[in-house]
JSON list of C-alpha atoms in Angstrom, two decimals:
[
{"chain": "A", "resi": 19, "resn": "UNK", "atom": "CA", "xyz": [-76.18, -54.12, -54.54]},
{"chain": "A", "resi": 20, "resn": "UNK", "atom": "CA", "xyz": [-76.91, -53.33, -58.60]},
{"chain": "A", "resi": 21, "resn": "UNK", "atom": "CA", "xyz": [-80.89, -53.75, -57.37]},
{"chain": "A", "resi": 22, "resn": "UNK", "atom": "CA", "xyz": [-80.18, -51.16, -54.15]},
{"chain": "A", "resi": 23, "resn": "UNK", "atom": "CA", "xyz": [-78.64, -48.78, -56.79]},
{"chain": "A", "resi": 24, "resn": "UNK", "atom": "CA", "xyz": [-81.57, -49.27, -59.23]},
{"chain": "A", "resi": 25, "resn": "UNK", "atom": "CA", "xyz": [-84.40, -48.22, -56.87]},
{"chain": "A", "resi": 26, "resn": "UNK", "atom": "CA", "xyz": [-82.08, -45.66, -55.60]},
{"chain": "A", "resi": 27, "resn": "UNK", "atom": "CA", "xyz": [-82.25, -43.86, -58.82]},
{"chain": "A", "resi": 28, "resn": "UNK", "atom": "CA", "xyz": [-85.62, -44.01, -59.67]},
{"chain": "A", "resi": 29, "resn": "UNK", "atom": "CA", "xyz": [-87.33, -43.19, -56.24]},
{"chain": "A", "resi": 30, "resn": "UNK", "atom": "CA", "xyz": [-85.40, -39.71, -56.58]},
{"chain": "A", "resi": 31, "resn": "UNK", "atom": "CA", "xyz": [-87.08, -40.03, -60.38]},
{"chain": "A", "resi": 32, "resn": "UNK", "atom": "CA", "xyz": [-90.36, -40.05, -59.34]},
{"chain": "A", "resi": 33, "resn": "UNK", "atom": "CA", "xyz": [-90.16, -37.70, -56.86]},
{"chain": "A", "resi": 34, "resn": "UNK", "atom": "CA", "xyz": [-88.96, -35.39, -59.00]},
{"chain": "A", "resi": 35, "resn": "UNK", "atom": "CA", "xyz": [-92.28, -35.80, -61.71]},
{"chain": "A", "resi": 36, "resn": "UNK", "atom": "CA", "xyz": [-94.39, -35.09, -58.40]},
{"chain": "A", "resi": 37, "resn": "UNK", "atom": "CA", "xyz": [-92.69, -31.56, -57.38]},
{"chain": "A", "resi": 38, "resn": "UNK", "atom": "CA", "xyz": [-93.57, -30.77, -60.96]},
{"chain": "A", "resi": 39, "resn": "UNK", "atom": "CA", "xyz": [-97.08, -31.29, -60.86]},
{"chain": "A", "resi": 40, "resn": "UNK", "atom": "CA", "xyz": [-97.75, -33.54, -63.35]},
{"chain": "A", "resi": 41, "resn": "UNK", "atom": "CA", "xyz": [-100.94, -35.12, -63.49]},
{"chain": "A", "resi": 42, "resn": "UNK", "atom": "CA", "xyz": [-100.84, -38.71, -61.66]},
{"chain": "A", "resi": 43, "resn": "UNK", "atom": "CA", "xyz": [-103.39, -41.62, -62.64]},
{"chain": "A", "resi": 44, "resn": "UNK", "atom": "CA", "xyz": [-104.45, -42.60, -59.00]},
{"chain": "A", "resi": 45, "resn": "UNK", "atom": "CA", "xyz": [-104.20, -46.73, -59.11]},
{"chain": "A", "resi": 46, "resn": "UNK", "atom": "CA", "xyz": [-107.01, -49.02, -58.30]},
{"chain": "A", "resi": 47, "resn": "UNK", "atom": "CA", "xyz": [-107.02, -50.72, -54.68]},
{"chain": "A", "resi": 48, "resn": "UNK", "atom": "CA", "xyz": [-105.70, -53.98, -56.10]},
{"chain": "A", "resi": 49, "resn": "UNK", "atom": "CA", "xyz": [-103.59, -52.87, -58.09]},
{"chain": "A", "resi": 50, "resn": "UNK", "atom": "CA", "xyz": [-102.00, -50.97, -54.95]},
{"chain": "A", "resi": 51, "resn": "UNK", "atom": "CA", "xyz": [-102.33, -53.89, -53.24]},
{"chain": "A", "resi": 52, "resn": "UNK", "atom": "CA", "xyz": [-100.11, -56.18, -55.50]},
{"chain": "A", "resi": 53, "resn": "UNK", "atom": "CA", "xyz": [-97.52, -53.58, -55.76]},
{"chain": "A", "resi": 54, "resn": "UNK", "atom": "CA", "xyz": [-97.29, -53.18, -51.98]},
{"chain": "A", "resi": 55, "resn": "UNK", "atom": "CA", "xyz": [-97.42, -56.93, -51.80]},
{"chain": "A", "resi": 56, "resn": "UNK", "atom": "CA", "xyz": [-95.02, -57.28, -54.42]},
{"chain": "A", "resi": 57, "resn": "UNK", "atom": "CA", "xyz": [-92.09, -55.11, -52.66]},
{"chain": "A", "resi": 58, "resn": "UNK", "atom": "CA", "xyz": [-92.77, -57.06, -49.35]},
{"chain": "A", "resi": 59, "resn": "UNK", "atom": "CA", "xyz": [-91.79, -59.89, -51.38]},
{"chain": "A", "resi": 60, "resn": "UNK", "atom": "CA", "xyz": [-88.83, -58.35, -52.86]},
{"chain": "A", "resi": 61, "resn": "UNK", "atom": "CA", "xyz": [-87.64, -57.05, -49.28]},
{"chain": "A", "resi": 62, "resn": "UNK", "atom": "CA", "xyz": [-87.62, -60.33, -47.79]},
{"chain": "A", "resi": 63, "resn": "UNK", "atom": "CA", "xyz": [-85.76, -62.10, -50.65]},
{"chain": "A", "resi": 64, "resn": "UNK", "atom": "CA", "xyz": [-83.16, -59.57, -50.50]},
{"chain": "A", "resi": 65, "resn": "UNK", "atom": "CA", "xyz": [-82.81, -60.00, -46.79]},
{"chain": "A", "resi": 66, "resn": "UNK", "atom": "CA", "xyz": [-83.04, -63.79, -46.83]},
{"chain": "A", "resi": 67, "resn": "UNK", "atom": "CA", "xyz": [-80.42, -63.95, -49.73]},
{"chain": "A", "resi": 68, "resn": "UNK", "atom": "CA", "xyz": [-77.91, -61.63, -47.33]},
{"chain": "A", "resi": 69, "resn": "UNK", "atom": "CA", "xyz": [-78.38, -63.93, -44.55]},
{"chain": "A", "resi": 70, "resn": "UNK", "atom": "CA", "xyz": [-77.89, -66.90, -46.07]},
{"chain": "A", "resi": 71, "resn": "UNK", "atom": "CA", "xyz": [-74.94, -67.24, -48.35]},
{"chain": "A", "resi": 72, "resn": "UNK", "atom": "CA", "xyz": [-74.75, -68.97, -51.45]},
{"chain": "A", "resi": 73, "resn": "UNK", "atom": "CA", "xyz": [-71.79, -71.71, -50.32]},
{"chain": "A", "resi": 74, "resn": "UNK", "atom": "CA", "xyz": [-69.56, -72.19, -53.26]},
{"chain": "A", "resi": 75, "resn": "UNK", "atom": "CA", "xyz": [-68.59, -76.02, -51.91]},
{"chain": "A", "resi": 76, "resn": "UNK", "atom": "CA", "xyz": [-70.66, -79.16, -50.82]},
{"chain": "A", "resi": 77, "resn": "UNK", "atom": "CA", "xyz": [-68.33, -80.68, -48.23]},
{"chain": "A", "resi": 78, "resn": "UNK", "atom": "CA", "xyz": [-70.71, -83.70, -48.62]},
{"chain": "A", "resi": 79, "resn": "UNK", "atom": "CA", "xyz": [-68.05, -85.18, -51.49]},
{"chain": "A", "resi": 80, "resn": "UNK", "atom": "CA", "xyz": [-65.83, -86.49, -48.40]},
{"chain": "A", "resi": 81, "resn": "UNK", "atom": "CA", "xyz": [-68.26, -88.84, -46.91]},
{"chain": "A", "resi": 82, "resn": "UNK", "atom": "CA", "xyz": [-66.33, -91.92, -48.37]},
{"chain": "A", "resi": 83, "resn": "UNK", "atom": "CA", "xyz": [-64.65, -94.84, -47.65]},
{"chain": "A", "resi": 84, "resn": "UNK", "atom": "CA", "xyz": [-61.78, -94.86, -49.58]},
{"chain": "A", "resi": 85, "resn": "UNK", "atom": "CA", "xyz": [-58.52, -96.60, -50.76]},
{"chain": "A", "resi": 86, "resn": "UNK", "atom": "CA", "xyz": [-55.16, -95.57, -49.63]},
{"chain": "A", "resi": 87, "resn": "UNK", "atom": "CA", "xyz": [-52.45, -96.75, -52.42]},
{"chain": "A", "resi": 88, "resn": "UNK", "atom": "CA", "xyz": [-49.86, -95.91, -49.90]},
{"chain": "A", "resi": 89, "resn": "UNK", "atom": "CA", "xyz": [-51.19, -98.39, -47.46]},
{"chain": "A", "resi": 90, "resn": "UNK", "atom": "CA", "xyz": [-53.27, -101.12, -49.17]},
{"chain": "A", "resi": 91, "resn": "UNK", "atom": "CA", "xyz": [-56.30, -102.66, -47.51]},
{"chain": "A", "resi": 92, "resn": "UNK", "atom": "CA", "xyz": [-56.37, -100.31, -44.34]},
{"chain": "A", "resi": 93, "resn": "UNK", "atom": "CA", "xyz": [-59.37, -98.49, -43.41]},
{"chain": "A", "resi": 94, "resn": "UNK", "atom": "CA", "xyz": [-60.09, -94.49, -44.58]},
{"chain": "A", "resi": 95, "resn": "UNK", "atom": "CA", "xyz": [-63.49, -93.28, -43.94]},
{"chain": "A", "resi": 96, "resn": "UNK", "atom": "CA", "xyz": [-64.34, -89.48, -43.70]},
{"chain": "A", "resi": 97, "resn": "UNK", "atom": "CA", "xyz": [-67.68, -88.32, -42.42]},
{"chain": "A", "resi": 98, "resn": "UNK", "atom": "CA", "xyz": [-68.19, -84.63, -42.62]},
{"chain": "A", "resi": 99, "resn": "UNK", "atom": "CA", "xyz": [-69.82, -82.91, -39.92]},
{"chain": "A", "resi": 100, "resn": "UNK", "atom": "CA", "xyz": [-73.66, -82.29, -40.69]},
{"chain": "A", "resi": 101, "resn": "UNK", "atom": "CA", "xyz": [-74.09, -79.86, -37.61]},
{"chain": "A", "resi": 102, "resn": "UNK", "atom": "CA", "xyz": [-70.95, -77.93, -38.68]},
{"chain": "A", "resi": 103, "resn": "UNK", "atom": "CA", "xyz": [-70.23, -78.71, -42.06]},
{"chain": "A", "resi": 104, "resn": "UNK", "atom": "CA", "xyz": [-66.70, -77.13, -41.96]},
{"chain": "A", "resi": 105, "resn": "UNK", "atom": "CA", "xyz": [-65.39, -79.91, -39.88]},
{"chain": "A", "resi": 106, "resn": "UNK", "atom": "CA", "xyz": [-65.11, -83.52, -40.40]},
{"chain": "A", "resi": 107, "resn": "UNK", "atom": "CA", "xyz": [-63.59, -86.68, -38.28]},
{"chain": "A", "resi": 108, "resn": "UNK", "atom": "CA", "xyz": [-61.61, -89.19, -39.78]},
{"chain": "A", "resi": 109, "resn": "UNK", "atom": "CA", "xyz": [-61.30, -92.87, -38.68]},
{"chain": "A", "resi": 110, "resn": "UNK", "atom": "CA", "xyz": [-59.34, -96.03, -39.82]},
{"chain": "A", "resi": 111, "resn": "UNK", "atom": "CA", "xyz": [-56.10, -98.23, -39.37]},
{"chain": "A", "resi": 112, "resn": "UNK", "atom": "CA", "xyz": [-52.94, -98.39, -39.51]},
{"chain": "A", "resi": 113, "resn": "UNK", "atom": "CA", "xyz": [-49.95, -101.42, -39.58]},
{"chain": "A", "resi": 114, "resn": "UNK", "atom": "CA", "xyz": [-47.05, -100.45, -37.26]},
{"chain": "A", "resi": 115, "resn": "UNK", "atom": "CA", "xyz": [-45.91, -98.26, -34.73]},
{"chain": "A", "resi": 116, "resn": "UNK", "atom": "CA", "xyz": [-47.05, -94.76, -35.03]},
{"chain": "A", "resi": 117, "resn": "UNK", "atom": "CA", "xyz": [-44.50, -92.60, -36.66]},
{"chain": "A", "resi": 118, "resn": "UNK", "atom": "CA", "xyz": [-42.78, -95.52, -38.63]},
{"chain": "A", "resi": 119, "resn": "UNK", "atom": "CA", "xyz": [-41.65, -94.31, -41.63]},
{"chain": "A", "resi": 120, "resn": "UNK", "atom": "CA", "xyz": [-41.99, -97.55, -43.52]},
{"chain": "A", "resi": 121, "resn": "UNK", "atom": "CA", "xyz": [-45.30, -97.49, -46.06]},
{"chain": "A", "resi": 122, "resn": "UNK", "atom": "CA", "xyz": [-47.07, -100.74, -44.37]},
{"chain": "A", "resi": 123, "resn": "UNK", "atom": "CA", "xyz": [-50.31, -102.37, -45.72]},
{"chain": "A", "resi": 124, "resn": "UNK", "atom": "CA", "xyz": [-53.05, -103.99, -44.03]},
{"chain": "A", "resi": 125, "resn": "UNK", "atom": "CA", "xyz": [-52.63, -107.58, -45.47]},
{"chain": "A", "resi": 126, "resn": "UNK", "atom": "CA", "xyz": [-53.28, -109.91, -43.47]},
{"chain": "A", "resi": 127, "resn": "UNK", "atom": "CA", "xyz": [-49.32, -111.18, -43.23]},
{"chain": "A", "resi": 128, "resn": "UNK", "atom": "CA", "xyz": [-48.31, -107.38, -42.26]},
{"chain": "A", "resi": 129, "resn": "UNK", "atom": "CA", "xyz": [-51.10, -106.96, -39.55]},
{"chain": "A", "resi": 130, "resn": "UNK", "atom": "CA", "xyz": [-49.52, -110.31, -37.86]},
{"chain": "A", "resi": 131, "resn": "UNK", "atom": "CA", "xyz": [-46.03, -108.90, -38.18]},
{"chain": "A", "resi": 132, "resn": "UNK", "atom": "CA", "xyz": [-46.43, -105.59, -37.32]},
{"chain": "A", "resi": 133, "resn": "UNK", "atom": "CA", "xyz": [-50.01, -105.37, -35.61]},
{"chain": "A", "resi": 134, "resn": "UNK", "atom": "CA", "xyz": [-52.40, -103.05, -36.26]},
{"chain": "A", "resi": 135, "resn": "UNK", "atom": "CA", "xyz": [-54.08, -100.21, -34.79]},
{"chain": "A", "resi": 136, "resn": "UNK", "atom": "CA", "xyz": [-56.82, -97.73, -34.76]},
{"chain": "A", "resi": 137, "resn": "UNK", "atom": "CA", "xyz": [-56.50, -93.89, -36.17]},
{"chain": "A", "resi": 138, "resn": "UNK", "atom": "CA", "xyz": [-58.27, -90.96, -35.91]},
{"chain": "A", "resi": 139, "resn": "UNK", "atom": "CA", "xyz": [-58.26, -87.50, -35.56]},
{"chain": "A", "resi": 140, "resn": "UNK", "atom": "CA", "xyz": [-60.99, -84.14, -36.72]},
{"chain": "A", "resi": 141, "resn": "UNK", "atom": "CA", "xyz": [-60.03, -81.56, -39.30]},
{"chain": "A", "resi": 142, "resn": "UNK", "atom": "CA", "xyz": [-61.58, -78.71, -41.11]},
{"chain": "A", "resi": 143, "resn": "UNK", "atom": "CA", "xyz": [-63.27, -78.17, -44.53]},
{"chain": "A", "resi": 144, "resn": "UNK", "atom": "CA", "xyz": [-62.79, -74.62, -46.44]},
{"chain": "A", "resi": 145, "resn": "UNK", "atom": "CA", "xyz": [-65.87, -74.00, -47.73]},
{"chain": "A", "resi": 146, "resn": "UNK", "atom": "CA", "xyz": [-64.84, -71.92, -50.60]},
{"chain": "A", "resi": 147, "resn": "UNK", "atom": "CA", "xyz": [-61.91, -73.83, -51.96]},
{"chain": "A", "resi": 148, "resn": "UNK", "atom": "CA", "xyz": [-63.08, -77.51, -50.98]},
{"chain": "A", "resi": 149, "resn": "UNK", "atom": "CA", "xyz": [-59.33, -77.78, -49.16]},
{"chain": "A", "resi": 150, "resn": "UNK", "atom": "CA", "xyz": [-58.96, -80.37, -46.19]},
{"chain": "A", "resi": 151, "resn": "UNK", "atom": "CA", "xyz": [-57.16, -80.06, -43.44]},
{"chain": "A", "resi": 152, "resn": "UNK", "atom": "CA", "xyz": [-55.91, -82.22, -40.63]},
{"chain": "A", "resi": 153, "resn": "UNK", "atom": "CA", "xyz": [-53.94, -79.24, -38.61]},
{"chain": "A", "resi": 154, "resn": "UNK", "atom": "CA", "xyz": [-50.86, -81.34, -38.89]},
{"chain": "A", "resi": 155, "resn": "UNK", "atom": "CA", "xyz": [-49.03, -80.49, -42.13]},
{"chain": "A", "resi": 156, "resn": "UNK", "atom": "CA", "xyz": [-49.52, -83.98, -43.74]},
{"chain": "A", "resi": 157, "resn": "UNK", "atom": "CA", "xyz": [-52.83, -84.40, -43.87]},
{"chain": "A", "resi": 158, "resn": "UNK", "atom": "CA", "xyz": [-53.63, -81.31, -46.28]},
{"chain": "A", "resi": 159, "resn": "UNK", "atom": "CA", "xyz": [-55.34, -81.60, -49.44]},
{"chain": "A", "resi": 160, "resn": "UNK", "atom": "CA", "xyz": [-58.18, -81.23, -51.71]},
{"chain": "A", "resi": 161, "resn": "UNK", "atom": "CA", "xyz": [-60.97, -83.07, -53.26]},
{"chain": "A", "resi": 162, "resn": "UNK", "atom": "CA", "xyz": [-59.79, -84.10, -56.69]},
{"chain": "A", "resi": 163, "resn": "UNK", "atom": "CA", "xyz": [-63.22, -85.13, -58.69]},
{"chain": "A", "resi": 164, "resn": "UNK", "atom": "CA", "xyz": [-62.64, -87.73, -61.29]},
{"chain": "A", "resi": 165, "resn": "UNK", "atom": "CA", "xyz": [-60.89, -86.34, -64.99]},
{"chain": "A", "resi": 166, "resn": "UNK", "atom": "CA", "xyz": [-60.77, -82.79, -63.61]},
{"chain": "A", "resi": 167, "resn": "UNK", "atom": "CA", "xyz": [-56.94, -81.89, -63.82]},
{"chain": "A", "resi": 168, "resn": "UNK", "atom": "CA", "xyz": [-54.19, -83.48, -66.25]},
{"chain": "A", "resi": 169, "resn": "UNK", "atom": "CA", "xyz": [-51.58, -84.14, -63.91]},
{"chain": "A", "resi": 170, "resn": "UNK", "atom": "CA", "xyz": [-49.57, -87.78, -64.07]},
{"chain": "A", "resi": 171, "resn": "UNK", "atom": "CA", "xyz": [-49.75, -88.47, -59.94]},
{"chain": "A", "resi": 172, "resn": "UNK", "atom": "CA", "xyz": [-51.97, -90.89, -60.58]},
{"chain": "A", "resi": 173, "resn": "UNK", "atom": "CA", "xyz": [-55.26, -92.15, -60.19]},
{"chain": "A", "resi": 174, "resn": "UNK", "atom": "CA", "xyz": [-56.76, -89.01, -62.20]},
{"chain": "A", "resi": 175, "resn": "UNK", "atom": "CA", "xyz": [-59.89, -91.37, -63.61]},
{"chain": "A", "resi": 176, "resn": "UNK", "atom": "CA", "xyz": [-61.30, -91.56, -59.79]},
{"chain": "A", "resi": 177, "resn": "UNK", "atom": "CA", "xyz": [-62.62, -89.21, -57.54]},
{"chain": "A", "resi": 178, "resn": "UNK", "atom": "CA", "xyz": [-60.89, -89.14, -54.55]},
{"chain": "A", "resi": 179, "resn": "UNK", "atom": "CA", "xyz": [-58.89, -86.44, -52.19]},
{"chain": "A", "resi": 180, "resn": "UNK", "atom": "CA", "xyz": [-55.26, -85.26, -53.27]},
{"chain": "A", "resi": 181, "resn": "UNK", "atom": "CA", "xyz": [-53.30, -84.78, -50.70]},
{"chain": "A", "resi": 182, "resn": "UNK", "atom": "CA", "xyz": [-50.05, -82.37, -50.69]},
{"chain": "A", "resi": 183, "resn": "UNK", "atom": "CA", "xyz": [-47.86, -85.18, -51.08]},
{"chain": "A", "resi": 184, "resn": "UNK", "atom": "CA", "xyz": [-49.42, -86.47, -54.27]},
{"chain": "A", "resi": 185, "resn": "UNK", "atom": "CA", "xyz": [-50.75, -89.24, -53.15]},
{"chain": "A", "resi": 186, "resn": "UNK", "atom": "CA", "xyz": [-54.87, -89.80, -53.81]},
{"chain": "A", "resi": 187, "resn": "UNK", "atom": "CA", "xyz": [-57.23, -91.37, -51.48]},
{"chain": "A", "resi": 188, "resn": "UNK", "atom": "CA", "xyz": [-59.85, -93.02, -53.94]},
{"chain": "A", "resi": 189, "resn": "UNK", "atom": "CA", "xyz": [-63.54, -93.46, -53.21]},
{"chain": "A", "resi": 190, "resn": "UNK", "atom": "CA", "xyz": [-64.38, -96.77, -52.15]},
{"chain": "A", "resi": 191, "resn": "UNK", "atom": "CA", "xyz": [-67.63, -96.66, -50.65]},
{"chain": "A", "resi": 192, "resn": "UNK", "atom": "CA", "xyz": [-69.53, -93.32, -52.18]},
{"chain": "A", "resi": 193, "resn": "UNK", "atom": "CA", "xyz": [-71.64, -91.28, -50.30]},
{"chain": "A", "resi": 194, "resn": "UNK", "atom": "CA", "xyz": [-72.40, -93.57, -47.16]},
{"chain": "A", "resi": 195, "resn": "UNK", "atom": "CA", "xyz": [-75.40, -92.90, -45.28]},
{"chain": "A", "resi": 196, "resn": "UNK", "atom": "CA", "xyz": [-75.64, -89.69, -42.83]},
{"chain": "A", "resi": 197, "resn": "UNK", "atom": "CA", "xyz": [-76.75, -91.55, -39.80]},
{"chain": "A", "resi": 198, "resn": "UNK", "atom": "CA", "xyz": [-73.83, -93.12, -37.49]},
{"chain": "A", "resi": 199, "resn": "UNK", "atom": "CA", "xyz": [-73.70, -96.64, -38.53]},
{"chain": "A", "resi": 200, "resn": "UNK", "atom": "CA", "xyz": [-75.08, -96.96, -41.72]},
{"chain": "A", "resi": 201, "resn": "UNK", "atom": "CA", "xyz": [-72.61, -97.31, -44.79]},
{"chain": "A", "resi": 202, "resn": "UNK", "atom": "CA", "xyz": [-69.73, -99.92, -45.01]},
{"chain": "A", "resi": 203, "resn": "UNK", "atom": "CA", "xyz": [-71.08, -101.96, -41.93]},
{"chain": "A", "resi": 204, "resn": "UNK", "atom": "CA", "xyz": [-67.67, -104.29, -42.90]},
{"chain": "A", "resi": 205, "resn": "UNK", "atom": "CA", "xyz": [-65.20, -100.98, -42.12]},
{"chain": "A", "resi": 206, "resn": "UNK", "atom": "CA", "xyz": [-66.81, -100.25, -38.56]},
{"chain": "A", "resi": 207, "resn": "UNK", "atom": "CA", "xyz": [-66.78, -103.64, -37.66]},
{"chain": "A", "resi": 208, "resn": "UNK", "atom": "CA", "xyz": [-63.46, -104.12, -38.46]},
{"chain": "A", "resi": 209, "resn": "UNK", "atom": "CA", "xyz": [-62.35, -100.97, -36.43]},
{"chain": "A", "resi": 210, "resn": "UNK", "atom": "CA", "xyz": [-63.88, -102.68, -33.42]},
{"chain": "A", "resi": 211, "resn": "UNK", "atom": "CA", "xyz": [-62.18, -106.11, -33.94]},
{"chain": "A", "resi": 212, "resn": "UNK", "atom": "CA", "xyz": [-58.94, -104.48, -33.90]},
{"chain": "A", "resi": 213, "resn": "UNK", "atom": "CA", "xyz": [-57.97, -103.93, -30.54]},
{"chain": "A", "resi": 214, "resn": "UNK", "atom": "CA", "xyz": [-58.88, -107.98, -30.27]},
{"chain": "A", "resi": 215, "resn": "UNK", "atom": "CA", "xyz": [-55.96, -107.80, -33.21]},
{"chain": "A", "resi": 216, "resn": "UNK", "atom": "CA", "xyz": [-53.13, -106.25, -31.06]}
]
């Protein structure tokens, strides 16, 4: 906009110098030629820059695996859309009946107690604040990089996700590979074992 408002002021400028009939050095072809060349340039940059956004957030930071201190030893893996980078899907597991209250682990002794099961669900990215959201009140946060605020919730030292509730998913596994499969081979194979585990 402050370039748009430049050349608006000195087009009328020089406009102004020709009514008056000042003498004018006529420029060599080249030199016409670079200056042509040289606002074709500047055209397309400005149009290129409008059409394409700088985006404030890289909603690449969620690809982990990550650590739930709420529920020790179960699966949390996020894996951001590439094709629409404002979404995400989220898979893991869980100890228990869905909607039990009661903070359960995945140890080994809790999974044969309780059993264990598969979770998942999609969510959206804001790509200006770097907030997460699961659409389902509990599941809303933001990524938390490591020594960035000076809050006592815990687990300030790590990067990880802060969710509403204070608790911090921590990176596990950083930055997994972008092609399905690749990563923490151990996490996926584990999701499929577990409906041998119910």
């Amino acid at each position: 906009q402050s370039l748009f408002l430049l050349l608006s002021c000195i087009i009328p400028s020089v406009n102004a110098w020709k009514k008056v009939g000042l003498p004018q050095q006529r420029q060599p072809l080249w030199k016409q030629v670079q200056t042509k060349a040289t606002g074709v340039a500047l055209g397309t940059a400005l149009v290129v820059s409008s059409s394409f956004p700088a985006q404030a957030f890289d909603p690449s930071v969620y690809n982990n695996n990550y650590d739930d201190p709420l529920h020790p030893m179960c699966l949390r893996r996020i894996e951001v859309n590439k094709s629409a980078p404002n979404s995400f899907h989220y898979a893991g597991t869980a100890v228990g009946s869905e909607g039990d209250k009661v903070l359960h682990g995945c140890s080994s002794k809790e999974i044969q107690e309780f059993t264990i099961r598969r979770t998942a669900f999609d969510g959206t990215i804001n790509l200006d604040t770097g907030r997460i959201s699961a659409g389902d009140g509990i599941h809303e946060g933001i990524w938390e990089p490591a020594n960035s605020v000076s809050t006592k919730l815990g687990f300030e030292d790590v990067d990880g996700i802060r969710w509403n509730d204070g608790n911090k998913w921590t990176v596990k596994t950083k930055s997994f590979g972008s092609k399905a499969g690749e990563g923490n081979t151990f996490s996926w194979r584990m999701l499929v074992l577990v409906p041998w585990l119910e």
